[in-house]
Amino acid sequence: MVGMSLACSLASMPLTKHLNVAIIDSNPALVNGIRINKQDPPDPRVSTITPATTSMFRDIGAWQYLQPYRHAYFDQMQVWDYTGLGYTRYHARDVDKDSLGCVVENKVLQSSLLLCIQNADFQKRIFPSRLVSMSLNPGLKSKQMDGISSEISRADLAKLHLSDGTCLYAKLVVGADGSKSQVRELAGFKTTGWNYSQNAVICTVEHASENQCAWQRFLPAGPIALLPMGDNFSNIVWTMNPKEALDRKSMTEIDFVKTVNHALDHGFGPHPTSSLLGKGNIFSWFGAGVPTSGNGGFEIPPKVVKLASERMVFPLSLRHANDYVSKHVALIGDAAHTVHPLAGQGVNLGFGDAFALSRVIGEAIAVGMDIGEASLLKKYEAERKPANIAMMAILDGFQKAYSVDFGPLNILRAAGFHAANYISPLKRSIISYASGEQRLPLFT
Amino acid sequence: MASKLLHRVRAVSARLKYSRTLSPTLAAFASSRLLSDVAPSASTSPAPQSSGSSDKFEHNAKSSSVRSSLKDPELAKFSAIADTWWDSGGPFKPLHLMNPTRLAFIRSTLCRHFGKDPSSARPFEGMKIVDVGCGGGILSEPLARMGASVTGVDAVDKNIKIARIHADLDPVTSTIEYCCTTAEKLVEEQRKFDAVISLEVIEHVADPAEFCQSLSALTIPEGALVISTINRSMRAYATAIVAAEYLLHWLPKGTHQWLSFLTPEELVLILQRSSICVKEMAGFVYNPLTGRWSLSDDVSVNFIAFGTKNSQ
């Protein structure tokens, strides 16, 4: 998805339209097209797109291909935990916007990007195979003339070997091949990171009526998120330890629905009350005169009626490539960084990378630079790395803060909920940052 | 953007129209540069010396390569580090860092003057451009990628060899024509170009006025001329010489001589006398926090000027 968005972005800018792009992906859907029936139940693999990503999609002309299919905007979000000591309710009108985000199935995103690139006047070729090996540093072949001149004219390019035997030469190789990136391996980038001792269970569920709010409850073993998908469907992302994940995957559907409702509702702890020990009054002077959704009150999430898809389990980890670029190579998306899904930011960081890289490439072409040059790729890295690392640090911090059940820490977290709920500047800042409008938290 | 600058520039040219007397600085400058010793000495660059004609030609031939009496050492200096031209971490690092900024200025002024589309990837398609003092081709290659037919000339043979090898690595840049020669020789050959570009060269030249005459002769009427150099100001002494050469070691010691620098007014005057009217000027400033150069109105250290040749 992220790689395709880079290709679409290059196709949409006049400075980069003339580039020859080879898309190497063994997914047969790229060649055959992705058929989506509107009556299909929603795929459990979804992504939450921030408003910033939505506007980027609009800029490259891919959003129009997405609109006919199922996608759901949500304008409210409620976050609380099992201790029942506090909650935060976010509303898009706090930042004068219409929505906080949009939940779209991954296959719809892929299909819209594929249609966008197919309809663009752009020189691209799809190679349905895998990358086997790559050589990047042929160096300056000095003075071996006569017959090796064709080698010399390609001496400054990266050479790629594919699994079907094709050999490609490229000025720039962009690795958008996911968390187990082959490009990253072959280029020798080192990564830092650790595995979370948590797995995520993902599935689609159905309600009796439409859900228009995103819900997230932090439980002792990990958060459970309920994301609206439209048509009375919602997507569940439930993080827990591996053993429980296997149990939950294998239990019957009825039992699973019961545990989900239990987790969202009364399980593990009480509901937070709307004002706890007059805390609401203490904080209300911060937001004096400004309407906040803190007065909305705590709501119980809608009941899940039935399971609408298979349950999938994924291990969670945090991984970050120490460098994103070197001569002729750049990494974007999950190949460069993987994060915890607890704030729905992962793919948005990836799209941010793709659009930043395409902008940097456009600027380079404007001044006639070679797009494979390390100095210009470093510009992309300097733009994205701090933003990505900041987000990863925050998400990791949340993950660690919520995985410990310790009295004083629980009170601190509750205070955090209250602060975010009632101090409007803080709430606005949080919403802006999570919507992708702000690059770094707290510094406007 | 440089309305204050243009005001200065126009004031200077207005003064030129009404008075033939040189300002004191210019007089001092003229005596120190133009009348300084021009003893011919053996040079490592073959073409100018082998012509072996009159004194005037010899003088002109030297002028495009090197500052007066330090000719040999200066050429040798550039020859010694020629291999590192394309090492973006080596002695030419400042040029590499400055390159995108210079190209942005060139792109915007040339596109505007010749009416080319700035959002095209190859706006200079069909234009002939000469890069005088091209060195290793740091400027010539991007110009070729922007679609121009580029000729690169340099007095140091090793530079031309390095430039040729590097340009041949990419089919787009292998069309660049590199010659180890001087601007004067090109004038003799009656070559003409749509745009003549000479960046960071004039401060190394013995006779800037003659050099500008040659550059102007290479330009077609209504063609473009772009020159960049360093201002002869106290700030430039502190930054480009003391800081860059002695403190930060960005450049080898002795790369620049402060007295060879030109102020923007002097450059405009010299160009005026060569039938070039300076239309735009900008300065480069370096931001040490981001490590990037950017264009600005501040011409107190590095500056670049764009002029057009008067139609005859």
PDB file of C-alpha atoms in Angstrom, chain A residues 56-237:
ATOM      1  CA  MET A  56      -2.734  13.437   0.850  1.00  0.00           C
ATOM      2  CA  PHE A  57      -4.803  10.789  -0.916  1.00  0.00           C
ATOM      3  CA  ARG A  58      -7.024  13.500  -2.323  1.00  0.00           C
ATOM      4  CA  ASP A  59      -3.955  15.375  -3.587  1.00  0.00           C
ATOM      5  CA  ILE A  60      -2.705  12.389  -5.541  1.00  0.00           C
ATOM      6  CA  GLY A  61      -6.157  11.656  -6.945  1.00  0.00           C
ATOM      7  CA  ALA A  62      -6.619   8.260  -5.307  1.00  0.00           C
ATOM      8  CA  TRP A  63      -9.447   9.138  -2.922  1.00  0.00           C
ATOM      9  CA  GLN A  64     -12.047   9.173  -5.690  1.00  0.00           C
ATOM     10  CA  TYR A  65     -11.446   5.471  -6.307  1.00  0.00           C
ATOM     11  CA  LEU A  66     -12.035   4.726  -2.660  1.00  0.00           C
ATOM     12  CA  GLN A  67     -15.329   6.490  -2.184  1.00  0.00           C
ATOM     13  CA  PRO A  68     -17.636   3.938  -3.841  1.00  0.00           C
ATOM     14  CA  TYR A  69     -16.586   1.317  -1.313  1.00  0.00           C
ATOM     15  CA  ARG A  70     -17.227   0.841   2.348  1.00  0.00           C
ATOM     16  CA  HIS A  71     -15.375   3.303   4.508  1.00  0.00           C
ATOM     17  CA  ALA A  72     -16.429   4.934   7.742  1.00  0.00           C
ATOM     18  CA  TYR A  73     -15.601   8.346   9.148  1.00  0.00           C
ATOM     19  CA  PHE A  74     -15.809   8.677  12.875  1.00  0.00           C
ATOM     20  CA  ASP A  75     -15.989  11.935  14.736  1.00  0.00           C
ATOM     21  CA  GLN A  76     -15.857  10.738  18.314  1.00  0.00           C
ATOM     22  CA  MET A  77     -13.451   8.695  20.321  1.00  0.00           C
ATOM     23  CA  GLN A  78     -13.568   7.443  23.874  1.00  0.00           C
ATOM     24  CA  VAL A  79     -10.569   6.089  25.733  1.00  0.00           C
ATOM     25  CA  TRP A  80     -10.674   4.629  29.228  1.00  0.00           C
ATOM     26  CA  ASP A  81      -9.208   1.847  31.268  1.00  0.00           C
ATOM     27  CA  TYR A  82     -10.235  -0.994  33.497  1.00  0.00           C
ATOM     28  CA  THR A  83      -9.638   0.867  36.751  1.00  0.00           C
ATOM     29  CA  GLY A  84     -12.684   3.018  36.169  1.00  0.00           C
ATOM     30  CA  LEU A  85     -10.890   6.030  37.522  1.00  0.00           C
ATOM     31  CA  GLY A  86     -11.024   8.190  34.427  1.00  0.00           C
ATOM     32  CA  TYR A  87     -11.890   8.461  30.765  1.00  0.00           C
ATOM     33  CA  THR A  88     -11.355  10.833  27.883  1.00  0.00           C
ATOM     34  CA  ARG A  89     -13.841  11.625  25.197  1.00  0.00           C
ATOM     35  CA  TYR A  90     -12.577  13.305  22.030  1.00  0.00           C
ATOM     36  CA  HIS A  91     -14.785  14.965  19.495  1.00  0.00           C
ATOM     37  CA  ALA A  92     -13.848  16.297  16.093  1.00  0.00           C
ATOM     38  CA  ARG A  93     -15.599  19.575  16.842  1.00  0.00           C
ATOM     39  CA  ASP A  94     -12.962  20.221  19.543  1.00  0.00           C
ATOM     40  CA  VAL A  95     -10.611  21.039  16.703  1.00  0.00           C
ATOM     41  CA  ASP A  96     -13.300  22.414  14.384  1.00  0.00           C
ATOM     42  CA  LYS A  97     -13.103  19.451  12.065  1.00  0.00           C
ATOM     43  CA  ASP A  98     -15.652  17.021  10.706  1.00  0.00           C
ATOM     44  CA  SER A  99     -13.956  13.776  11.542  1.00  0.00           C
ATOM     45  CA  LEU A 100     -11.137  12.343  13.577  1.00  0.00           C
ATOM     46  CA  GLY A 101     -10.325   9.674  11.060  1.00  0.00           C
ATOM     47  CA  CYS A 102     -11.641   7.138   8.618  1.00  0.00           C
ATOM     48  CA  VAL A 103     -11.568   3.359   8.875  1.00  0.00           C
ATOM     49  CA  VAL A 104     -10.979   1.595   5.565  1.00  0.00           C
ATOM     50  CA  GLU A 105     -10.333  -2.024   4.694  1.00  0.00           C
ATOM     51  CA  ASN A 106      -6.832  -2.613   3.424  1.00  0.00           C
ATOM     52  CA  LYS A 107      -8.058  -4.242   0.247  1.00  0.00           C
ATOM     53  CA  VAL A 108     -10.094  -1.128  -0.558  1.00  0.00           C
ATOM     54  CA  LEU A 109      -7.010   1.034  -0.050  1.00  0.00           C
ATOM     55  CA  GLN A 110      -4.930  -1.239  -2.249  1.00  0.00           C
ATOM     56  CA  SER A 111      -7.527  -1.334  -4.960  1.00  0.00           C
ATOM     57  CA  SER A 112      -7.964   2.442  -5.029  1.00  0.00           C
ATOM     58  CA  LEU A 113      -4.219   2.995  -5.281  1.00  0.00           C
ATOM     59  CA  LEU A 114      -3.929   0.371  -8.006  1.00  0.00           C
ATOM     60  CA  LEU A 115      -6.742   1.981 -10.018  1.00  0.00           C
ATOM     61  CA  CYS A 116      -5.144   5.380  -9.534  1.00  0.00           C
ATOM     62  CA  ILE A 117      -1.812   4.257 -10.894  1.00  0.00           C
ATOM     63  CA  GLN A 118      -3.348   2.307 -13.769  1.00  0.00           C
ATOM     64  CA  ASN A 119      -5.298   5.343 -14.881  1.00  0.00           C
ATOM     65  CA  ALA A 120      -2.354   7.686 -14.564  1.00  0.00           C
ATOM     66  CA  ASP A 121      -0.289   8.696 -17.547  1.00  0.00           C
ATOM     67  CA  PHE A 122       2.804   7.220 -16.065  1.00  0.00           C
ATOM     68  CA  GLN A 123       5.529   4.834 -17.194  1.00  0.00           C
ATOM     69  CA  LYS A 124       5.329   1.946 -14.827  1.00  0.00           C
ATOM     70  CA  ARG A 125       5.850  -1.780 -15.146  1.00  0.00           C
ATOM     71  CA  ILE A 126       4.711  -4.349 -12.670  1.00  0.00           C
ATOM     72  CA  PHE A 127       7.064  -7.239 -12.059  1.00  0.00           C
ATOM     73  CA  PRO A 128       5.168 -10.028 -10.308  1.00  0.00           C
ATOM     74  CA  SER A 129       8.133 -11.655  -8.623  1.00  0.00           C
ATOM     75  CA  ARG A 130      10.328 -11.282  -5.602  1.00  0.00           C
ATOM     76  CA  LEU A 131      13.674  -9.600  -5.089  1.00  0.00           C
ATOM     77  CA  VAL A 132      16.428 -12.136  -4.694  1.00  0.00           C
ATOM     78  CA  SER A 133      19.603 -10.097  -4.606  1.00  0.00           C
ATOM     79  CA  MET A 134      20.810  -6.568  -5.055  1.00  0.00           C
ATOM     80  CA  SER A 135      24.196  -4.985  -5.631  1.00  0.00           C
ATOM     81  CA  LEU A 136      24.535  -1.379  -4.702  1.00  0.00           C
ATOM     82  CA  ASN A 137      28.093  -0.146  -4.794  1.00  0.00           C
ATOM     83  CA  PRO A 138      29.750  -0.860  -8.061  1.00  0.00           C
ATOM     84  CA  GLY A 139      32.037   2.135  -7.459  1.00  0.00           C
ATOM     85  CA  LEU A 140      33.818   4.210 -10.072  1.00  0.00           C
ATOM     86  CA  LYS A 141      35.024   1.793 -12.709  1.00  0.00           C
ATOM     87  CA  SER A 142      38.143   3.609 -13.733  1.00  0.00           C
ATOM     88  CA  LYS A 143      39.493   3.644 -17.218  1.00  0.00           C
ATOM     89  CA  GLN A 144      38.569   0.185 -18.434  1.00  0.00           C
ATOM     90  CA  MET A 145      37.498   1.178 -21.885  1.00  0.00           C
ATOM     91  CA  ASP A 146      36.718  -0.728 -25.038  1.00  0.00           C
ATOM     92  CA  GLY A 147      33.770  -2.986 -24.838  1.00  0.00           C
ATOM     93  CA  ILE A 148      33.064  -2.433 -21.192  1.00  0.00           C
ATOM     94  CA  SER A 149      31.590   0.965 -21.941  1.00  0.00           C
ATOM     95  CA  SER A 150      28.065  -0.310 -21.397  1.00  0.00           C
ATOM     96  CA  GLU A 151      29.103  -1.528 -17.961  1.00  0.00           C
ATOM     97  CA  ILE A 152      30.481   1.901 -17.191  1.00  0.00           C
ATOM     98  CA  SER A 153      27.346   3.673 -18.230  1.00  0.00           C
ATOM     99  CA  ARG A 154      25.482   1.570 -15.702  1.00  0.00           C
ATOM    100  CA  ALA A 155      28.185   1.648 -13.092  1.00  0.00           C
ATOM    101  CA  ASP A 156      26.386   4.141 -10.951  1.00  0.00           C
ATOM    102  CA  LEU A 157      23.138   2.221 -10.706  1.00  0.00           C
ATOM    103  CA  ALA A 158      21.785  -0.396  -8.355  1.00  0.00           C
ATOM    104  CA  LYS A 159      21.450  -3.827  -9.868  1.00  0.00           C
ATOM    105  CA  LEU A 160      18.524  -6.031  -8.839  1.00  0.00           C
ATOM    106  CA  HIS A 161      17.972  -9.725  -9.501  1.00  0.00           C
ATOM    107  CA  LEU A 162      14.423 -11.005  -9.325  1.00  0.00           C
ATOM    108  CA  SER A 163      13.183 -14.518  -8.654  1.00  0.00           C
ATOM    109  CA  ASP A 164      11.985 -14.975 -12.222  1.00  0.00           C
ATOM    110  CA  GLY A 165      15.454 -14.227 -13.562  1.00  0.00           C
ATOM    111  CA  THR A 166      14.921 -10.614 -14.596  1.00  0.00           C
ATOM    112  CA  CYS A 167      17.755  -8.213 -13.987  1.00  0.00           C
ATOM    113  CA  LEU A 168      16.926  -4.566 -13.380  1.00  0.00           C
ATOM    114  CA  TYR A 169      19.052  -1.441 -13.112  1.00  0.00           C
ATOM    115  CA  ALA A 170      17.766   1.427 -11.059  1.00  0.00           C
ATOM    116  CA  LYS A 171      18.876   4.797  -9.794  1.00  0.00           C
ATOM    117  CA  LEU A 172      16.830   4.435  -6.652  1.00  0.00           C
ATOM    118  CA  VAL A 173      15.471   1.364  -4.905  1.00  0.00           C
ATOM    119  CA  VAL A 174      12.653   2.078  -2.489  1.00  0.00           C
ATOM    120  CA  GLY A 175      11.991  -0.626   0.074  1.00  0.00           C
ATOM    121  CA  ALA A 176       8.299  -0.621   0.902  1.00  0.00           C
ATOM    122  CA  ASP A 177       8.131  -4.335   1.520  1.00  0.00           C
ATOM    123  CA  GLY A 178       6.868  -4.457   5.083  1.00  0.00           C
ATOM    124  CA  SER A 179       8.308  -5.299   8.449  1.00  0.00           C
ATOM    125  CA  LYS A 180      10.329  -8.240   7.163  1.00  0.00           C
ATOM    126  CA  SER A 181      11.762  -6.138   4.407  1.00  0.00           C
ATOM    127  CA  GLN A 182      14.006  -7.943   1.945  1.00  0.00           C
ATOM    128  CA  VAL A 183      15.371  -4.652   0.669  1.00  0.00           C
ATOM    129  CA  ARG A 184      16.374  -3.683   4.177  1.00  0.00           C
ATOM    130  CA  GLU A 185      18.168  -7.007   4.641  1.00  0.00           C
ATOM    131  CA  LEU A 186      19.975  -6.910   1.336  1.00  0.00           C
ATOM    132  CA  ALA A 187      21.049  -3.311   1.800  1.00  0.00           C
ATOM    133  CA  GLY A 188      22.470  -4.140   5.196  1.00  0.00           C
ATOM    134  CA  PHE A 189      20.485  -1.733   7.340  1.00  0.00           C
ATOM    135  CA  LYS A 190      20.614  -2.532  11.014  1.00  0.00           C
ATOM    136  CA  THR A 191      17.496  -2.318  13.132  1.00  0.00           C
ATOM    137  CA  THR A 192      16.793  -1.705  16.776  1.00  0.00           C
ATOM    138  CA  GLY A 193      13.738  -2.978  18.516  1.00  0.00           C
ATOM    139  CA  TRP A 194      12.081  -5.522  20.656  1.00  0.00           C
ATOM    140  CA  ASN A 195       9.135  -7.854  20.542  1.00  0.00           C
ATOM    141  CA  TYR A 196       6.204  -7.037  22.717  1.00  0.00           C
ATOM    142  CA  SER A 197       5.031 -10.073  24.642  1.00  0.00           C
ATOM    143  CA  GLN A 198       1.637  -9.427  23.147  1.00  0.00           C
ATOM    144  CA  ASN A 199      -0.338 -10.618  20.183  1.00  0.00           C
ATOM    145  CA  ALA A 200      -3.214  -8.835  18.543  1.00  0.00           C
ATOM    146  CA  VAL A 201      -6.480 -10.586  17.746  1.00  0.00           C
ATOM    147  CA  ILE A 202      -8.266  -8.953  14.830  1.00  0.00           C
ATOM    148  CA  CYS A 203     -11.762  -9.592  13.573  1.00  0.00           C
ATOM    149  CA  THR A 204     -14.932  -7.909  12.356  1.00  0.00           C
ATOM    150  CA  VAL A 205     -18.077  -7.861  14.441  1.00  0.00           C
ATOM    151  CA  GLU A 206     -21.615  -6.727  13.902  1.00  0.00           C
ATOM    152  CA  HIS A 207     -23.891  -4.523  16.006  1.00  0.00           C
ATOM    153  CA  ALA A 208     -27.604  -4.042  16.102  1.00  0.00           C
ATOM    154  CA  SER A 209     -27.255  -0.464  14.940  1.00  0.00           C
ATOM    155  CA  GLU A 210     -24.599   1.801  13.488  1.00  0.00           C
ATOM    156  CA  ASN A 211     -21.521   2.566  15.517  1.00  0.00           C
ATOM    157  CA  GLN A 212     -20.060   6.001  14.921  1.00  0.00           C
ATOM    158  CA  CYS A 213     -17.479   6.268  17.614  1.00  0.00           C
ATOM    159  CA  ALA A 214     -14.060   4.744  18.070  1.00  0.00           C
ATOM    160  CA  TRP A 215     -13.684   3.033  21.437  1.00  0.00           C
ATOM    161  CA  GLN A 216     -10.536   1.950  23.202  1.00  0.00           C
ATOM    162  CA  ARG A 217     -10.337   0.401  26.634  1.00  0.00           C
ATOM    163  CA  PHE A 218      -7.036  -0.439  28.245  1.00  0.00           C
ATOM    164  CA  LEU A 219      -7.261  -3.791  30.032  1.00  0.00           C
ATOM    165  CA  PRO A 220      -4.599  -5.325  32.259  1.00  0.00           C
ATOM    166  CA  ALA A 221      -3.231  -7.478  29.434  1.00  0.00           C
ATOM    167  CA  GLY A 222      -3.586  -4.911  26.681  1.00  0.00           C
ATOM    168  CA  PRO A 223      -6.045  -2.552  25.022  1.00  0.00           C
ATOM    169  CA  ILE A 224      -9.152  -3.558  23.111  1.00  0.00           C
ATOM    170  CA  ALA A 225     -10.221  -1.216  20.330  1.00  0.00           C
ATOM    171  CA  LEU A 226     -13.575  -1.110  18.577  1.00  0.00           C
ATOM    172  CA  LEU A 227     -13.465   0.826  15.304  1.00  0.00           C
ATOM    173  CA  PRO A 228     -16.533   1.674  13.261  1.00  0.00           C
ATOM    174  CA  MET A 229     -16.540   0.396   9.712  1.00  0.00           C
ATOM    175  CA  GLY A 230     -19.954   1.373   8.468  1.00  0.00           C
ATOM    176  CA  ASP A 231     -23.043  -0.752   7.812  1.00  0.00           C
ATOM    177  CA  ASN A 232     -23.333  -1.732  11.496  1.00  0.00           C
ATOM    178  CA  PHE A 233     -19.934  -3.411  11.355  1.00  0.00           C
ATOM    179  CA  SER A 234     -16.946  -2.668  13.565  1.00  0.00           C
ATOM    180  CA  ASN A 235     -13.397  -3.876  13.628  1.00  0.00           C
ATOM    181  CA  ILE A 236     -11.865  -5.249  16.801  1.00  0.00           C
ATOM    182  CA  VAL A 237      -8.156  -5.014  17.589  1.00  0.00           C
TER     183      VAL A 237
END
